[in-house]
Amino acid sequence: MVNKVGLKYGPAVIEGVTKDSVLIVRLKELILATRTKFQEVQVVSTYDFGRALMLDGYIQSTEADEFMYHETLVHPSMVTHPSPQQVLIVGGGEGATLREVLKHSPVKEAVMVDIDGELVEISKKYLDFMHKGAFDDPRAKVIIGDGYEFVKRENSSKYDVVILDLTDPYSTEIASKLYSREFYYEVKRIMKRNGIMVTQAGNSYFYPRTYDYVLSNIKANFRIVREYWYWIPSFSYACNFIAGSDVLDPAGMNEDEVNKVIKERNVKLRLYDGKHHISLFKSRVLKSDFIRE
Ligand code: SAM
């Protein structure tokens, strides 16, 4: 993952965007490189994005732009739900998704299930700008385990919002079954009738076939399915998100309604607001007809 790319670059990480295109990010420092039971973990310091977490060679989040990803993943569904008291997060090892969920005053409990306990400890130690102490919030309950097994064993009709913040559907094996039809069936089972779920869904442009697989599995389980995406500079693509519910429609909220909820719940944000919300559901998600996955 960390190669000498050439004198003009010096040490850098080379991240595969597709099998034929890469992103080269020049490094200031390799802070940590280790292998946990589940994945290769690098914590690096970069010139363009500050400190970053990489898993199996893929940038997961960076100091410079993680707020764009985490606010766009979390708030459209949390704001659409009238009173999100019981929230489940699957994945999100850095703790930033947990941080964003806990900003909503109605939240009574945020359960975060991540398969990799070593990664959570690394995040606590090296990525404090991501979690900002969220792991210590009395409403947070962090469970280390496979999200697929947890959801299958969980009680029915428990959660108002379910947020799936997993590694990409086309990256490593450990998350692949959490993009399946069966998994979304179980997610729906553990949601309350007016619950809403959202998942990060990688990138529709570079991985159209994988994206369509995830989308069809969500559509097979939920009546209302809304797709959106947002440019994340350090990913060098627009990250896709897909929300599903039988009752709630994030695309049905107008700018004033979103801003009213943000104000009532006193949610402090850097990017997301009523305008951002509307723009997310107005933009068309694109798929390359040139790239063959
Ligand atoms: N922001 C990243 C992105 O956009 O790709 C993803 C966030 S996070 C780093 C991905 C998390 O998914 C990791 O913490 C990883 O341990 C977790 N994960 C992967 N497979 C899992 C599984 N089967 N159950 C629970 N967590 C899983």
PDB file of C-alpha atoms and ligand atoms in Angstrom:
ATOM      1  CA  MET A   1       0.000   0.000   0.000  1.00  0.00           C
ATOM      2  CA  VAL A   2       2.864   2.373   0.620  1.00  0.00           C
ATOM      3  CA  ASN A   3       5.247   2.608  -2.330  1.00  0.00           C
ATOM      4  CA  LYS A   4       7.915   4.970  -3.513  1.00  0.00           C
ATOM      5  CA  VAL A   5       6.140   6.443  -6.496  1.00  0.00           C
ATOM      6  CA  GLY A   6       9.025   8.439  -7.825  1.00  0.00           C
ATOM      7  CA  LEU A   7      11.259  11.319  -6.763  1.00  0.00           C
ATOM      8  CA  LYS A   8       8.725  13.985  -7.644  1.00  0.00           C
ATOM      9  CA  TYR A   9       6.149  12.370  -5.391  1.00  0.00           C
ATOM     10  CA  GLY A  10       8.137  10.697  -2.686  1.00  0.00           C
ATOM     11  CA  PRO A  11       6.284   8.228  -0.459  1.00  0.00           C
ATOM     12  CA  ALA A  12       2.614   7.873  -1.450  1.00  0.00           C
ATOM     13  CA  VAL A  13      -0.353   5.565  -1.255  1.00  0.00           C
ATOM     14  CA  ILE A  14      -1.770   4.259  -4.499  1.00  0.00           C
ATOM     15  CA  GLU A  15      -5.484   3.615  -4.166  1.00  0.00           C
ATOM     16  CA  GLY A  16      -7.223   1.566  -6.841  1.00  0.00           C
ATOM     17  CA  VAL A  17     -10.326   3.458  -7.970  1.00  0.00           C
ATOM     18  CA  THR A  18     -11.017   0.793 -10.573  1.00  0.00           C
ATOM     19  CA  LYS A  19      -8.820  -2.019 -11.866  1.00  0.00           C
ATOM     20  CA  ASP A  20      -7.486   0.441 -14.470  1.00  0.00           C
ATOM     21  CA  SER A  21      -7.460   3.807 -12.699  1.00  0.00           C
ATOM     22  CA  VAL A  22      -5.727   4.819  -9.487  1.00  0.00           C
ATOM     23  CA  LEU A  23      -5.525   7.739  -7.095  1.00  0.00           C
ATOM     24  CA  ILE A  24      -2.014   8.600  -5.860  1.00  0.00           C
ATOM     25  CA  VAL A  25      -1.937  10.432  -2.527  1.00  0.00           C
ATOM     26  CA  ARG A  26       1.397  11.763  -1.340  1.00  0.00           C
ATOM     27  CA  LEU A  27       2.214  10.897   2.252  1.00  0.00           C
ATOM     28  CA  LYS A  28       3.690  13.031   4.989  1.00  0.00           C
ATOM     29  CA  GLU A  29       3.928  10.072   7.351  1.00  0.00           C
ATOM     30  CA  LEU A  30       2.888   6.459   7.721  1.00  0.00           C
ATOM     31  CA  ILE A  31       1.555   6.557  11.287  1.00  0.00           C
ATOM     32  CA  LEU A  32       0.435   2.944  11.630  1.00  0.00           C
ATOM     33  CA  ALA A  33       0.396  -0.137   9.419  1.00  0.00           C
ATOM     34  CA  THR A  34      -0.974  -3.364  10.850  1.00  0.00           C
ATOM     35  CA  ARG A  35      -3.204  -6.312  10.053  1.00  0.00           C
ATOM     36  CA  THR A  36      -6.128  -7.065  12.352  1.00  0.00           C
ATOM     37  CA  LYS A  37      -8.017 -10.365  12.321  1.00  0.00           C
ATOM     38  CA  PHE A  38     -10.156  -8.953   9.509  1.00  0.00           C
ATOM     39  CA  GLN A  39      -8.305  -6.352   7.449  1.00  0.00           C
ATOM     40  CA  GLU A  40      -5.138  -4.424   6.611  1.00  0.00           C
ATOM     41  CA  VAL A  41      -5.227  -1.119   8.503  1.00  0.00           C
ATOM     42  CA  GLN A  42      -3.166   1.977   7.700  1.00  0.00           C
ATOM     43  CA  VAL A  43      -3.371   5.300   9.481  1.00  0.00           C
ATOM     44  CA  VAL A  44      -1.508   7.830   7.346  1.00  0.00           C
ATOM     45  CA  SER A  45      -0.829  11.551   7.329  1.00  0.00           C
ATOM     46  CA  THR A  46      -1.256  13.074   3.841  1.00  0.00           C
ATOM     47  CA  TYR A  47      -0.532  16.525   2.380  1.00  0.00           C
ATOM     48  CA  ASP A  48      -3.923  16.984   0.723  1.00  0.00           C
ATOM     49  CA  PHE A  49      -6.339  15.329   3.179  1.00  0.00           C
ATOM     50  CA  GLY A  50      -4.684  15.333   6.585  1.00  0.00           C
ATOM     51  CA  ARG A  51      -4.876  12.161   8.640  1.00  0.00           C
ATOM     52  CA  ALA A  52      -6.662   9.232   6.941  1.00  0.00           C
ATOM     53  CA  LEU A  53      -7.806   5.706   7.664  1.00  0.00           C
ATOM     54  CA  MET A  54      -7.238   3.056   5.000  1.00  0.00           C
ATOM     55  CA  LEU A  55      -8.622  -0.481   5.054  1.00  0.00           C
ATOM     56  CA  ASP A  56      -7.275  -3.080   2.627  1.00  0.00           C
ATOM     57  CA  GLY A  57      -5.863  -0.284   0.478  1.00  0.00           C
ATOM     58  CA  TYR A  58      -9.066   1.768   0.276  1.00  0.00           C
ATOM     59  CA  ILE A  59      -9.357   5.253   1.806  1.00  0.00           C
ATOM     60  CA  GLN A  60     -12.251   5.057   4.321  1.00  0.00           C
ATOM     61  CA  SER A  61     -12.264   8.589   5.656  1.00  0.00           C
ATOM     62  CA  THR A  62      -9.950  11.571   5.976  1.00  0.00           C
ATOM     63  CA  GLU A  63      -9.576  14.559   8.279  1.00  0.00           C
ATOM     64  CA  ALA A  64     -10.235  16.962   5.418  1.00  0.00           C
ATOM     65  CA  ASP A  65     -13.508  15.640   4.053  1.00  0.00           C
ATOM     66  CA  GLU A  66     -14.982  12.935   6.327  1.00  0.00           C
ATOM     67  CA  PHE A  67     -17.736  15.369   7.371  1.00  0.00           C
ATOM     68  CA  MET A  68     -19.017  15.412   3.776  1.00  0.00           C
ATOM     69  CA  TYR A  69     -19.438  11.626   3.811  1.00  0.00           C
ATOM     70  CA  HIS A  70     -20.747  11.189   7.360  1.00  0.00           C
ATOM     71  CA  GLU A  71     -23.212  14.113   7.300  1.00  0.00           C
ATOM     72  CA  THR A  72     -24.537  13.000   3.905  1.00  0.00           C
ATOM     73  CA  LEU A  73     -24.869   9.376   5.085  1.00  0.00           C
ATOM     74  CA  VAL A  74     -26.565  10.085   8.428  1.00  0.00           C
ATOM     75  CA  HIS A  75     -28.748  13.188   8.378  1.00  0.00           C
ATOM     76  CA  PRO A  76     -31.162  12.759   5.447  1.00  0.00           C
ATOM     77  CA  SER A  77     -32.664   9.637   7.125  1.00  0.00           C
ATOM     78  CA  MET A  78     -32.358  10.915  10.715  1.00  0.00           C
ATOM     79  CA  VAL A  79     -34.096  14.188   9.788  1.00  0.00           C
ATOM     80  CA  THR A  80     -36.816  12.373   7.825  1.00  0.00           C
ATOM     81  CA  HIS A  81     -37.695  10.249  10.876  1.00  0.00           C
ATOM     82  CA  PRO A  82     -40.009  12.241  13.196  1.00  0.00           C
ATOM     83  CA  SER A  83     -38.466  10.902  16.400  1.00  0.00           C
ATOM     84  CA  PRO A  84     -35.346   8.703  15.943  1.00  0.00           C
ATOM     85  CA  GLN A  85     -34.946   7.328  19.478  1.00  0.00           C
ATOM     86  CA  GLN A  86     -33.488   3.883  18.791  1.00  0.00           C
ATOM     87  CA  VAL A  87     -30.728   3.825  16.138  1.00  0.00           C
ATOM     88  CA  LEU A  88     -28.555   0.975  14.854  1.00  0.00           C
ATOM     89  CA  ILE A  89     -25.239   1.564  13.083  1.00  0.00           C
ATOM     90  CA  VAL A  90     -23.542  -1.399  11.403  1.00  0.00           C
ATOM     91  CA  GLY A  91     -19.868  -0.731  10.623  1.00  0.00           C
ATOM     92  CA  GLY A  92     -18.588   2.811  11.040  1.00  0.00           C
ATOM     93  CA  GLY A  93     -15.488   1.741  12.958  1.00  0.00           C
ATOM     94  CA  GLU A  94     -14.035   5.260  13.098  1.00  0.00           C
ATOM     95  CA  GLY A  95     -16.932   6.410  15.288  1.00  0.00           C
ATOM     96  CA  ALA A  96     -17.843   9.361  13.038  1.00  0.00           C
ATOM     97  CA  THR A  97     -21.244   7.930  12.059  1.00  0.00           C
ATOM     98  CA  LEU A  98     -21.937   7.392  15.780  1.00  0.00           C
ATOM     99  CA  ARG A  99     -20.853  11.007  16.395  1.00  0.00           C
ATOM    100  CA  GLU A 100     -23.319  12.335  13.814  1.00  0.00           C
ATOM    101  CA  VAL A 101     -26.235  10.165  15.049  1.00  0.00           C
ATOM    102  CA  LEU A 102     -25.761  11.346  18.656  1.00  0.00           C
ATOM    103  CA  LYS A 103     -26.176  14.977  17.541  1.00  0.00           C
ATOM    104  CA  HIS A 104     -29.958  14.361  17.299  1.00  0.00           C
ATOM    105  CA  SER A 105     -31.619  15.130  20.638  1.00  0.00           C
ATOM    106  CA  PRO A 106     -34.386  12.463  20.347  1.00  0.00           C
ATOM    107  CA  VAL A 107     -31.787   9.643  20.273  1.00  0.00           C
ATOM    108  CA  LYS A 108     -32.090   7.522  23.415  1.00  0.00           C
ATOM    109  CA  GLU A 109     -29.764   4.702  22.311  1.00  0.00           C
ATOM    110  CA  ALA A 110     -27.301   4.364  19.421  1.00  0.00           C
ATOM    111  CA  VAL A 111     -26.101   0.776  19.010  1.00  0.00           C
ATOM    112  CA  MET A 112     -22.955   0.455  16.888  1.00  0.00           C
ATOM    113  CA  VAL A 113     -21.933  -3.042  15.713  1.00  0.00           C
ATOM    114  CA  ASP A 114     -18.516  -3.409  14.095  1.00  0.00           C
ATOM    115  CA  ILE A 115     -16.776  -6.677  13.311  1.00  0.00           C
ATOM    116  CA  ASP A 116     -13.302  -5.375  14.083  1.00  0.00           C
ATOM    117  CA  GLY A 117     -12.621  -4.550  17.743  1.00  0.00           C
ATOM    118  CA  GLU A 118      -8.939  -3.908  17.057  1.00  0.00           C
ATOM    119  CA  LEU A 119      -9.916  -1.289  14.457  1.00  0.00           C
ATOM    120  CA  VAL A 120     -12.251   0.436  16.928  1.00  0.00           C
ATOM    121  CA  GLU A 121      -9.367   0.609  19.435  1.00  0.00           C
ATOM    122  CA  ILE A 122      -7.056   2.012  16.716  1.00  0.00           C
ATOM    123  CA  SER A 123      -9.720   4.626  15.891  1.00  0.00           C
ATOM    124  CA  LYS A 124     -10.034   5.584  19.571  1.00  0.00           C
ATOM    125  CA  LYS A 125      -6.268   6.081  19.731  1.00  0.00           C
ATOM    126  CA  TYR A 126      -5.393   7.670  16.371  1.00  0.00           C
ATOM    127  CA  LEU A 127      -8.641   9.168  15.003  1.00  0.00           C
ATOM    128  CA  ASP A 128     -10.034  11.338  17.781  1.00  0.00           C
ATOM    129  CA  PHE A 129     -11.085  14.007  15.225  1.00  0.00           C
ATOM    130  CA  MET A 130     -13.453  11.346  13.802  1.00  0.00           C
ATOM    131  CA  HIS A 131     -15.217  10.034  16.924  1.00  0.00           C
ATOM    132  CA  LYS A 132     -14.818  13.222  19.043  1.00  0.00           C
ATOM    133  CA  GLY A 133     -15.580  11.209  22.173  1.00  0.00           C
ATOM    134  CA  ALA A 134     -18.769   9.606  20.774  1.00  0.00           C
ATOM    135  CA  PHE A 135     -17.696   6.193  22.086  1.00  0.00           C
ATOM    136  CA  ASP A 136     -18.002   7.585  25.646  1.00  0.00           C
ATOM    137  CA  ASP A 137     -21.505   9.025  25.206  1.00  0.00           C
ATOM    138  CA  PRO A 138     -23.840   7.300  27.711  1.00  0.00           C
ATOM    139  CA  ARG A 139     -26.352   6.700  24.879  1.00  0.00           C
ATOM    140  CA  ALA A 140     -23.747   4.814  22.814  1.00  0.00           C
ATOM    141  CA  LYS A 141     -23.562   1.020  22.988  1.00  0.00           C
ATOM    142  CA  VAL A 142     -20.628  -0.422  20.983  1.00  0.00           C
ATOM    143  CA  ILE A 143     -20.845  -4.135  20.170  1.00  0.00           C
ATOM    144  CA  ILE A 144     -17.999  -5.999  18.483  1.00  0.00           C
ATOM    145  CA  GLY A 145     -19.279  -8.693  16.157  1.00  0.00           C
ATOM    146  CA  ASP A 146     -20.436  -9.538  12.647  1.00  0.00           C
ATOM    147  CA  GLY A 147     -23.242  -7.169  11.722  1.00  0.00           C
ATOM    148  CA  TYR A 148     -24.949  -9.885   9.684  1.00  0.00           C
ATOM    149  CA  GLU A 149     -25.168 -12.253  12.669  1.00  0.00           C
ATOM    150  CA  PHE A 150     -26.184  -9.423  15.031  1.00  0.00           C
ATOM    151  CA  VAL A 151     -29.084  -8.321  12.822  1.00  0.00           C
ATOM    152  CA  LYS A 152     -30.252 -11.912  12.313  1.00  0.00           C
ATOM    153  CA  ARG A 153     -30.370 -12.455  16.095  1.00  0.00           C
ATOM    154  CA  GLU A 154     -31.842  -9.025  16.970  1.00  0.00           C
ATOM    155  CA  ASN A 155     -35.425  -8.593  18.156  1.00  0.00           C
ATOM    156  CA  SER A 156     -38.066  -7.515  15.642  1.00  0.00           C
ATOM    157  CA  SER A 157     -39.490  -3.986  15.323  1.00  0.00           C
ATOM    158  CA  LYS A 158     -36.841  -2.382  17.530  1.00  0.00           C
ATOM    159  CA  TYR A 159     -35.137   0.383  15.512  1.00  0.00           C
ATOM    160  CA  ASP A 160     -36.348   3.715  14.159  1.00  0.00           C
ATOM    161  CA  VAL A 161     -33.256   4.187  11.942  1.00  0.00           C
ATOM    162  CA  VAL A 162     -30.646   1.701  10.684  1.00  0.00           C
ATOM    163  CA  ILE A 163     -27.428   3.076   9.170  1.00  0.00           C
ATOM    164  CA  LEU A 164     -25.099   0.737   7.261  1.00  0.00           C
ATOM    165  CA  ASP A 165     -21.613   2.221   7.089  1.00  0.00           C
ATOM    166  CA  LEU A 166     -19.646  -0.734   5.761  1.00  0.00           C
ATOM    167  CA  THR A 167     -16.633  -1.246   3.550  1.00  0.00           C
ATOM    168  CA  ASP A 168     -17.491  -1.063  -0.140  1.00  0.00           C
ATOM    169  CA  PRO A 169     -19.643  -3.769  -1.719  1.00  0.00           C
ATOM    170  CA  TYR A 170     -16.872  -4.468  -4.244  1.00  0.00           C
ATOM    171  CA  SER A 171     -13.973  -4.404  -1.772  1.00  0.00           C
ATOM    172  CA  THR A 172     -13.305  -7.202   0.685  1.00  0.00           C
ATOM    173  CA  GLU A 173     -15.393 -10.249   1.543  1.00  0.00           C
ATOM    174  CA  ILE A 174     -16.210  -9.362   5.150  1.00  0.00           C
ATOM    175  CA  ALA A 175     -18.967  -6.894   4.249  1.00  0.00           C
ATOM    176  CA  SER A 176     -20.313  -8.477   1.055  1.00  0.00           C
ATOM    177  CA  LYS A 177     -23.229 -10.354   2.652  1.00  0.00           C
ATOM    178  CA  LEU A 178     -24.436  -7.108   4.236  1.00  0.00           C
ATOM    179  CA  TYR A 179     -25.475  -5.916   0.780  1.00  0.00           C
ATOM    180  CA  SER A 180     -27.670  -8.986   0.113  1.00  0.00           C
ATOM    181  CA  ARG A 181     -31.434  -9.351  -0.266  1.00  0.00           C
ATOM    182  CA  GLU A 182     -31.562 -11.614   2.772  1.00  0.00           C
ATOM    183  CA  PHE A 183     -29.737  -9.085   4.921  1.00  0.00           C
ATOM    184  CA  TYR A 184     -32.053  -6.218   3.957  1.00  0.00           C
ATOM    185  CA  TYR A 185     -35.023  -8.490   4.777  1.00  0.00           C
ATOM    186  CA  GLU A 186     -33.610  -8.932   8.280  1.00  0.00           C
ATOM    187  CA  VAL A 187     -32.864  -5.183   8.561  1.00  0.00           C
ATOM    188  CA  LYS A 188     -36.498  -4.467   7.752  1.00  0.00           C
ATOM    189  CA  ARG A 189     -37.631  -7.046  10.340  1.00  0.00           C
ATOM    190  CA  ILE A 190     -35.748  -5.301  13.144  1.00  0.00           C
ATOM    191  CA  MET A 191     -37.027  -1.848  12.119  1.00  0.00           C
ATOM    192  CA  LYS A 192     -40.282  -0.391  13.428  1.00  0.00           C
ATOM    193  CA  ARG A 193     -43.068  -0.113  10.832  1.00  0.00           C
ATOM    194  CA  ASN A 194     -42.240   3.563  10.118  1.00  0.00           C
ATOM    195  CA  GLY A 195     -38.492   2.975  10.281  1.00  0.00           C
ATOM    196  CA  ILE A 196     -35.939   4.022   7.657  1.00  0.00           C
ATOM    197  CA  MET A 197     -32.599   2.504   6.657  1.00  0.00           C
ATOM    198  CA  VAL A 198     -29.692   3.886   4.643  1.00  0.00           C
ATOM    199  CA  THR A 199     -26.510   2.336   3.331  1.00  0.00           C
ATOM    200  CA  GLN A 200     -23.370   3.636   1.720  1.00  0.00           C
ATOM    201  CA  ALA A 201     -23.308   1.862  -1.654  1.00  0.00           C
ATOM    202  CA  GLY A 202     -19.838   2.469  -3.092  1.00  0.00           C
ATOM    203  CA  ASN A 203     -19.863   4.042  -6.550  1.00  0.00           C
ATOM    204  CA  SER A 204     -22.446   3.545  -9.307  1.00  0.00           C
ATOM    205  CA  TYR A 205     -20.300   5.109 -12.042  1.00  0.00           C
ATOM    206  CA  PHE A 206     -17.245   2.888 -11.688  1.00  0.00           C
ATOM    207  CA  TYR A 207     -19.106  -0.221 -10.418  1.00  0.00           C
ATOM    208  CA  PRO A 208     -22.514  -0.138 -12.179  1.00  0.00           C
ATOM    209  CA  ARG A 209     -23.146  -3.871 -11.916  1.00  0.00           C
ATOM    210  CA  THR A 210     -22.387  -4.046  -8.190  1.00  0.00           C
ATOM    211  CA  TYR A 211     -24.463  -0.937  -7.576  1.00  0.00           C
ATOM    212  CA  ASP A 212     -27.450  -2.365  -9.436  1.00  0.00           C
ATOM    213  CA  TYR A 213     -27.149  -5.565  -7.375  1.00  0.00           C
ATOM    214  CA  VAL A 214     -27.324  -3.574  -4.110  1.00  0.00           C
ATOM    215  CA  LEU A 215     -30.152  -1.370  -5.402  1.00  0.00           C
ATOM    216  CA  SER A 216     -32.253  -4.331  -6.543  1.00  0.00           C
ATOM    217  CA  ASN A 217     -31.812  -6.029  -3.149  1.00  0.00           C
ATOM    218  CA  ILE A 218     -33.077  -2.931  -1.341  1.00  0.00           C
ATOM    219  CA  LYS A 219     -35.948  -2.493  -3.790  1.00  0.00           C
ATOM    220  CA  ALA A 220     -36.955  -6.121  -3.158  1.00  0.00           C
ATOM    221  CA  ASN A 221     -37.564  -5.255   0.513  1.00  0.00           C
ATOM    222  CA  PHE A 222     -38.772  -1.654   0.716  1.00  0.00           C
ATOM    223  CA  ARG A 223     -41.649   0.249  -0.901  1.00  0.00           C
ATOM    224  CA  ILE A 224     -39.888   3.615  -0.942  1.00  0.00           C
ATOM    225  CA  VAL A 225     -36.262   3.574  -2.197  1.00  0.00           C
ATOM    226  CA  ARG A 226     -34.303   6.766  -2.703  1.00  0.00           C
ATOM    227  CA  GLU A 227     -30.858   6.983  -4.330  1.00  0.00           C
ATOM    228  CA  TYR A 228     -28.449   9.863  -3.908  1.00  0.00           C
ATOM    229  CA  TRP A 229     -24.728  10.524  -4.171  1.00  0.00           C
ATOM    230  CA  TYR A 230     -22.213  13.155  -3.199  1.00  0.00           C
ATOM    231  CA  TRP A 231     -18.646  13.936  -4.302  1.00  0.00           C
ATOM    232  CA  ILE A 232     -16.031  12.959  -1.718  1.00  0.00           C
ATOM    233  CA  PRO A 233     -12.679  14.457  -2.805  1.00  0.00           C
ATOM    234  CA  SER A 234     -10.479  11.855  -1.091  1.00  0.00           C
ATOM    235  CA  PHE A 235     -12.454   9.005  -2.707  1.00  0.00           C
ATOM    236  CA  SER A 236     -12.017  10.687  -6.128  1.00  0.00           C
ATOM    237  CA  TYR A 237     -15.616   9.781  -6.903  1.00  0.00           C
ATOM    238  CA  ALA A 238     -19.171  10.562  -5.801  1.00  0.00           C
ATOM    239  CA  CYS A 239     -20.148   8.101  -3.077  1.00  0.00           C
ATOM    240  CA  ASN A 240     -23.576   6.537  -3.523  1.00  0.00           C
ATOM    241  CA  PHE A 241     -26.159   6.174  -0.760  1.00  0.00           C
ATOM    242  CA  ILE A 242     -29.470   4.296  -0.868  1.00  0.00           C
ATOM    243  CA  ALA A 243     -32.300   4.837   1.629  1.00  0.00           C
ATOM    244  CA  GLY A 244     -35.244   2.457   2.089  1.00  0.00           C
ATOM    245  CA  SER A 245     -38.496   2.588   4.022  1.00  0.00           C
ATOM    246  CA  ASP A 246     -42.116   1.471   3.714  1.00  0.00           C
ATOM    247  CA  VAL A 247     -43.477   4.715   5.162  1.00  0.00           C
ATOM    248  CA  LEU A 248     -40.923   7.554   5.211  1.00  0.00           C
ATOM    249  CA  ASP A 249     -39.698   9.344   2.085  1.00  0.00           C
ATOM    250  CA  PRO A 250     -36.561  11.529   2.436  1.00  0.00           C
ATOM    251  CA  ALA A 251     -37.276  12.992  -0.997  1.00  0.00           C
ATOM    252  CA  GLY A 252     -40.618  14.192   0.371  1.00  0.00           C
ATOM    253  CA  MET A 253     -39.064  16.690   2.809  1.00  0.00           C
ATOM    254  CA  ASN A 254     -38.806  20.336   1.670  1.00  0.00           C
ATOM    255  CA  GLU A 255     -36.008  22.748   2.539  1.00  0.00           C
ATOM    256  CA  ASP A 256     -37.902  24.505   5.333  1.00  0.00           C
ATOM    257  CA  GLU A 257     -39.019  21.237   6.958  1.00  0.00           C
ATOM    258  CA  VAL A 258     -35.407  19.982   7.020  1.00  0.00           C
ATOM    259  CA  ASN A 259     -34.104  23.244   8.477  1.00  0.00           C
ATOM    260  CA  LYS A 260     -36.870  23.228  11.096  1.00  0.00           C
ATOM    261  CA  VAL A 261     -35.898  19.747  12.313  1.00  0.00           C
ATOM    262  CA  ILE A 262     -32.195  20.684  12.399  1.00  0.00           C
ATOM    263  CA  LYS A 263     -33.046  23.760  14.501  1.00  0.00           C
ATOM    264  CA  GLU A 264     -35.455  21.948  16.849  1.00  0.00           C
ATOM    265  CA  ARG A 265     -32.899  19.218  17.518  1.00  0.00           C
ATOM    266  CA  ASN A 266     -30.030  21.709  17.680  1.00  0.00           C
ATOM    267  CA  VAL A 267     -27.900  19.605  15.288  1.00  0.00           C
ATOM    268  CA  LYS A 268     -24.541  21.277  14.654  1.00  0.00           C
ATOM    269  CA  LEU A 269     -23.412  20.720  11.046  1.00  0.00           C
ATOM    270  CA  ARG A 270     -20.728  21.785   8.550  1.00  0.00           C
ATOM    271  CA  LEU A 271     -22.370  20.833   5.241  1.00  0.00           C
ATOM    272  CA  TYR A 272     -25.859  19.387   5.576  1.00  0.00           C
ATOM    273  CA  ASP A 273     -28.886  21.679   5.652  1.00  0.00           C
ATOM    274  CA  GLY A 274     -32.208  22.017   3.836  1.00  0.00           C
ATOM    275  CA  LYS A 275     -30.516  23.086   0.590  1.00  0.00           C
ATOM    276  CA  HIS A 276     -28.081  20.177   0.694  1.00  0.00           C
ATOM    277  CA  HIS A 277     -30.923  17.758   1.412  1.00  0.00           C
ATOM    278  CA  ILE A 278     -32.978  18.955  -1.559  1.00  0.00           C
ATOM    279  CA  SER A 279     -29.954  18.898  -3.878  1.00  0.00           C
ATOM    280  CA  LEU A 280     -29.172  15.291  -2.926  1.00  0.00           C
ATOM    281  CA  PHE A 281     -32.544  14.029  -4.092  1.00  0.00           C
ATOM    282  CA  LYS A 282     -32.607  16.201  -7.210  1.00  0.00           C
ATOM    283  CA  SER A 283     -29.334  14.946  -8.697  1.00  0.00           C
ATOM    284  CA  ARG A 284     -29.428  11.895 -10.996  1.00  0.00           C
ATOM    285  CA  VAL A 285     -27.177   8.964 -10.111  1.00  0.00           C
ATOM    286  CA  LEU A 286     -24.958   8.004 -13.099  1.00  0.00           C
ATOM    287  CA  LYS A 287     -23.533   4.655 -14.206  1.00  0.00           C
ATOM    288  CA  SER A 288     -20.722   4.225 -16.689  1.00  0.00           C
ATOM    289  CA  ASP A 289     -21.641   2.285 -19.806  1.00  0.00           C
ATOM    290  CA  PHE A 290     -17.980   2.303 -20.704  1.00  0.00           C
ATOM    291  CA  ILE A 291     -16.398   0.565 -17.729  1.00  0.00           C
ATOM    292  CA  ARG A 292     -16.769  -3.195 -17.634  1.00  0.00           C
ATOM    293  CA  GLU A 293     -16.467  -4.248 -13.989  1.00  0.00           C
TER     294      GLU A 293
HETATM  295  N1  SAM B   1     -16.569   5.333   5.272  1.00  0.00           N
HETATM  296  C1  SAM B   1     -16.140   4.068   4.725  1.00  0.00           C
HETATM  297  C2  SAM B   1     -16.491   4.009   3.266  1.00  0.00           C
HETATM  298  O1  SAM B   1     -17.105   4.941   2.780  1.00  0.00           O
HETATM  299  O2  SAM B   1     -16.122   3.050   2.617  1.00  0.00           O
HETATM  300  C3  SAM B   1     -16.711   2.927   5.488  1.00  0.00           C
HETATM  301  C4  SAM B   1     -16.687   3.151   6.985  1.00  0.00           C
HETATM  302  S1  SAM B   1     -16.009   2.049   8.045  1.00  0.00           S
HETATM  303  C5  SAM B   1     -14.333   2.250   8.052  1.00  0.00           C
HETATM  304  C6  SAM B   1     -16.309   0.458   7.384  1.00  0.00           C
HETATM  305  C7  SAM B   1     -16.491  -0.479   8.567  1.00  0.00           C
HETATM  306  O3  SAM B   1     -17.207  -1.654   8.203  1.00  0.00           O
HETATM  307  C8  SAM B   1     -15.169  -0.959   9.201  1.00  0.00           C
HETATM  308  O4  SAM B   1     -15.079  -0.440  10.502  1.00  0.00           O
HETATM  309  C9  SAM B   1     -15.288  -2.488   9.177  1.00  0.00           C
HETATM  310  O5  SAM B   1     -14.686  -3.095  10.295  1.00  0.00           O
HETATM  311  C10 SAM B   1     -16.810  -2.655   9.154  1.00  0.00           C
HETATM  312  N2  SAM B   1     -17.306  -3.966   8.691  1.00  0.00           N
HETATM  313  C11 SAM B   1     -16.977  -4.627   7.561  1.00  0.00           C
HETATM  314  N3  SAM B   1     -17.649  -5.805   7.505  1.00  0.00           N
HETATM  315  C12 SAM B   1     -18.436  -5.868   8.626  1.00  0.00           C
HETATM  316  C13 SAM B   1     -19.359  -6.830   9.140  1.00  0.00           C
HETATM  317  N4  SAM B   1     -19.596  -7.994   8.490  1.00  0.00           N
HETATM  318  N5  SAM B   1     -19.990  -6.549  10.303  1.00  0.00           N
HETATM  319  C14 SAM B   1     -19.748  -5.371  10.969  1.00  0.00           C
HETATM  320  N6  SAM B   1     -18.865  -4.437  10.544  1.00  0.00           N
HETATM  321  C15 SAM B   1     -18.222  -4.686   9.378  1.00  0.00           C
END
